[in-house]
PDB file of C-alpha atoms in Angstrom:
ATOM      1  CA  LEU A  30     110.115  90.528 106.540  1.00  0.00           C
ATOM      2  CA  VAL A  31     108.748  93.543 105.282  1.00  0.00           C
ATOM      3  CA  GLU A  32     108.394  96.646 108.065  1.00  0.00           C
ATOM      4  CA  LEU A  33     104.773  98.615 106.304  1.00  0.00           C
ATOM      5  CA  ASP A  34     104.537 103.149 106.955  1.00  0.00           C
ATOM      6  CA  ASP A  35     102.153 102.058 110.280  1.00  0.00           C
ATOM      7  CA  HIS A  36     104.855 100.083 111.470  1.00  0.00           C
ATOM      8  CA  THR A  37     103.272  96.691 111.065  1.00  0.00           C
ATOM      9  CA  VAL A  38     105.428  94.025 109.566  1.00  0.00           C
ATOM     10  CA  VAL A  39     104.434  90.614 107.132  1.00  0.00           C
ATOM     11  CA  PRO A  40     106.210  88.288 105.637  1.00  0.00           C
ATOM     12  CA  ALA A  41     107.978  88.949 102.560  1.00  0.00           C
ATOM     13  CA  THR A  42     105.975  86.093 101.160  1.00  0.00           C
ATOM     14  CA  HIS A  43     103.035  88.883 101.917  1.00  0.00           C
ATOM     15  CA  ALA A  44     104.238  91.963 100.394  1.00  0.00           C
ATOM     16  CA  SER A  45     103.273  92.880  96.841  1.00  0.00           C
ATOM     17  CA  GLU A  46     105.103  92.735  94.394  1.00  0.00           C
ATOM     18  CA  GLY A  47     105.441  95.791  93.381  1.00  0.00           C
ATOM     19  CA  THR A  48     106.340  96.293  97.270  1.00  0.00           C
ATOM     20  CA  LEU A  49     109.291  94.286  96.989  1.00  0.00           C
ATOM     21  CA  LEU A  50     110.415  95.265  93.239  1.00  0.00           C
ATOM     22  CA  THR A  51     110.897  99.047  94.618  1.00  0.00           C
ATOM     23  CA  LEU A  52     112.832  97.759  98.148  1.00  0.00           C
ATOM     24  CA  ALA A  53     115.734  96.093  95.444  1.00  0.00           C
ATOM     25  CA  ILE A  54     115.552  99.130  92.998  1.00  0.00           C
ATOM     26  CA  LEU A  55     116.250 101.227  96.483  1.00  0.00           C
ATOM     27  CA  ALA A  56     118.023  99.037  98.559  1.00  0.00           C
ATOM     28  CA  LEU A  57     120.638  99.086  95.326  1.00  0.00           C
ATOM     29  CA  ALA A  58     120.516 102.592  94.555  1.00  0.00           C
ATOM     30  CA  HIS A  59     121.454 103.072  98.292  1.00  0.00           C
ATOM     31  CA  ALA A  60     123.375 100.392  98.955  1.00  0.00           C
ATOM     32  CA  PRO A  61     127.010 101.164 100.116  1.00  0.00           C
ATOM     33  CA  GLY A  62     129.765  98.987  98.105  1.00  0.00           C
ATOM     34  CA  ALA A  63     133.842  98.716  97.384  1.00  0.00           C
ATOM     35  CA  ARG A  64     133.218 100.273  94.103  1.00  0.00           C
ATOM     36  CA  PRO A  65     130.418 103.059  94.115  1.00  0.00           C
ATOM     37  CA  ARG A  66     127.386 102.616  91.001  1.00  0.00           C
ATOM     38  CA  ARG A  67     127.980 104.927  88.500  1.00  0.00           C
ATOM     39  CA  LEU A  68     124.912 103.404  86.310  1.00  0.00           C
ATOM     40  CA  ILE A  69     121.859 101.675  87.451  1.00  0.00           C
ATOM     41  CA  LEU A  70     120.326 100.687  84.098  1.00  0.00           C
ATOM     42  CA  ILE A  71     116.227  99.547  85.498  1.00  0.00           C
ATOM     43  CA  ASP A  72     113.392  97.702  83.021  1.00  0.00           C
ATOM     44  CA  ASP A  73     109.909  98.399  83.416  1.00  0.00           C
ATOM     45  CA  LEU A  74     110.558 101.045  86.259  1.00  0.00           C
ATOM     46  CA  ASP A  75     106.461 100.938  86.557  1.00  0.00           C
ATOM     47  CA  ARG A  76     106.439  97.104  86.892  1.00  0.00           C
ATOM     48  CA  ALA A  77     103.363  96.066  89.587  1.00  0.00           C
ATOM     49  CA  LEU A  78     103.451  99.579  90.591  1.00  0.00           C
ATOM     50  CA  HIS A  79     100.382 101.517  91.198  1.00  0.00           C
ATOM     51  CA  PRO A  80      99.938 105.507  89.536  1.00  0.00           C
ATOM     52  CA  SER A  81     100.624 106.850  92.904  1.00  0.00           C
ATOM     53  CA  ALA A  82     103.823 104.665  94.189  1.00  0.00           C
ATOM     54  CA  GLN A  83     105.634 105.373  90.483  1.00  0.00           C
ATOM     55  CA  HIS A  84     105.213 109.144  91.334  1.00  0.00           C
ATOM     56  CA  ARG A  85     106.657 108.159  95.129  1.00  0.00           C
ATOM     57  CA  LEU A  86     109.315 105.928  93.353  1.00  0.00           C
ATOM     58  CA  ILE A  87     110.960 108.377  90.994  1.00  0.00           C
ATOM     59  CA  GLU A  88     111.031 111.154  94.147  1.00  0.00           C
ATOM     60  CA  ALA A  89     112.717 108.819  96.329  1.00  0.00           C
ATOM     61  CA  LEU A  90     115.108 107.549  93.144  1.00  0.00           C
ATOM     62  CA  TYR A  91     115.961 111.794  92.306  1.00  0.00           C
ATOM     63  CA  THR A  92     116.892 112.200  95.909  1.00  0.00           C
ATOM     64  CA  VAL A  93     119.557 109.300  95.924  1.00  0.00           C
ATOM     65  CA  VAL A  94     120.893 110.818  92.517  1.00  0.00           C
ATOM     66  CA  ARG A  95     120.772 114.636  94.451  1.00  0.00           C
ATOM     67  CA  ALA A  96     122.729 113.059  97.051  1.00  0.00           C
ATOM     68  CA  THR A  97     124.971 111.226  94.182  1.00  0.00           C
ATOM     69  CA  PRO A  98     126.125 113.075  91.526  1.00  0.00           C
ATOM     70  CA  ASP A  99     128.060 110.922  89.705  1.00  0.00           C
ATOM     71  CA  LEU A 100     124.927 108.015  89.530  1.00  0.00           C
ATOM     72  CA  GLN A 101     123.072 107.956  86.225  1.00  0.00           C
ATOM     73  CA  ILE A 102     120.387 106.007  86.786  1.00  0.00           C
ATOM     74  CA  LEU A 103     118.237 104.206  83.141  1.00  0.00           C
ATOM     75  CA  ALA A 104     115.577 103.511  83.390  1.00  0.00           C
ATOM     76  CA  THR A 105     112.545 102.418  80.595  1.00  0.00           C
ATOM     77  CA  THR A 106     108.093 101.948  81.305  1.00  0.00           C
ATOM     78  CA  HIS A 107     105.233 102.528  79.163  1.00  0.00           C
ATOM     79  CA  SER A 108     103.451 104.527  81.987  1.00  0.00           C
ATOM     80  CA  PRO A 109     102.606 108.284  81.625  1.00  0.00           C
ATOM     81  CA  ASP A 110     102.194 108.639  84.685  1.00  0.00           C
ATOM     82  CA  LEU A 111     105.656 107.822  85.451  1.00  0.00           C
ATOM     83  CA  ALA A 112     107.389 109.793  82.759  1.00  0.00           C
ATOM     84  CA  ASP A 113     105.317 112.970  84.194  1.00  0.00           C
ATOM     85  CA  ALA A 114     106.677 112.094  87.394  1.00  0.00           C
ATOM     86  CA  CYS A 115     110.150 113.261  86.042  1.00  0.00           C
ATOM     87  CA  ASP A 116     111.519 116.324  85.277  1.00  0.00           C
ATOM     88  CA  ALA A 117     111.018 116.703  81.815  1.00  0.00           C
ATOM     89  CA  VAL A 118     115.222 117.185  80.283  1.00  0.00           C
ATOM     90  CA  ASP A 119     115.236 113.626  81.917  1.00  0.00           C
ATOM     91  CA  VAL A 120     112.588 111.643  79.756  1.00  0.00           C
ATOM     92  CA  ARG A 121     113.615 110.438  76.148  1.00  0.00           C
ATOM     93  CA  VAL A 122     110.514 109.066  74.017  1.00  0.00           C
ATOM     94  CA  LEU A 123     111.379 105.929  71.047  1.00  0.00           C
ATOM     95  CA  ALA A 124     109.269 104.703  68.466  1.00  0.00           C
ATOM     96  CA  SER A 125     110.041 102.215  66.190  1.00  0.00           C
TER      97      SER A 125
END
């Protein structure tokens, strides 16, 4: 089950792909473990997310990183909106 902002509860099968992926990413970033995570690698961070949701996800991930200084998150994207949501010093552009 997924509880939305308005406290509506829906089965996970009715939640969007972007919502489920975001929940998984944030659960991984917040998950307490026997061994603290130092690096999280995420391919296609923007997958299935509306640009405004991409911005909110980046804000949430920055909050986690600020609270866990030894954590590094390395993610790929094709979305200029997601790259714009990041601090410029955190963005690397690769081209072939």
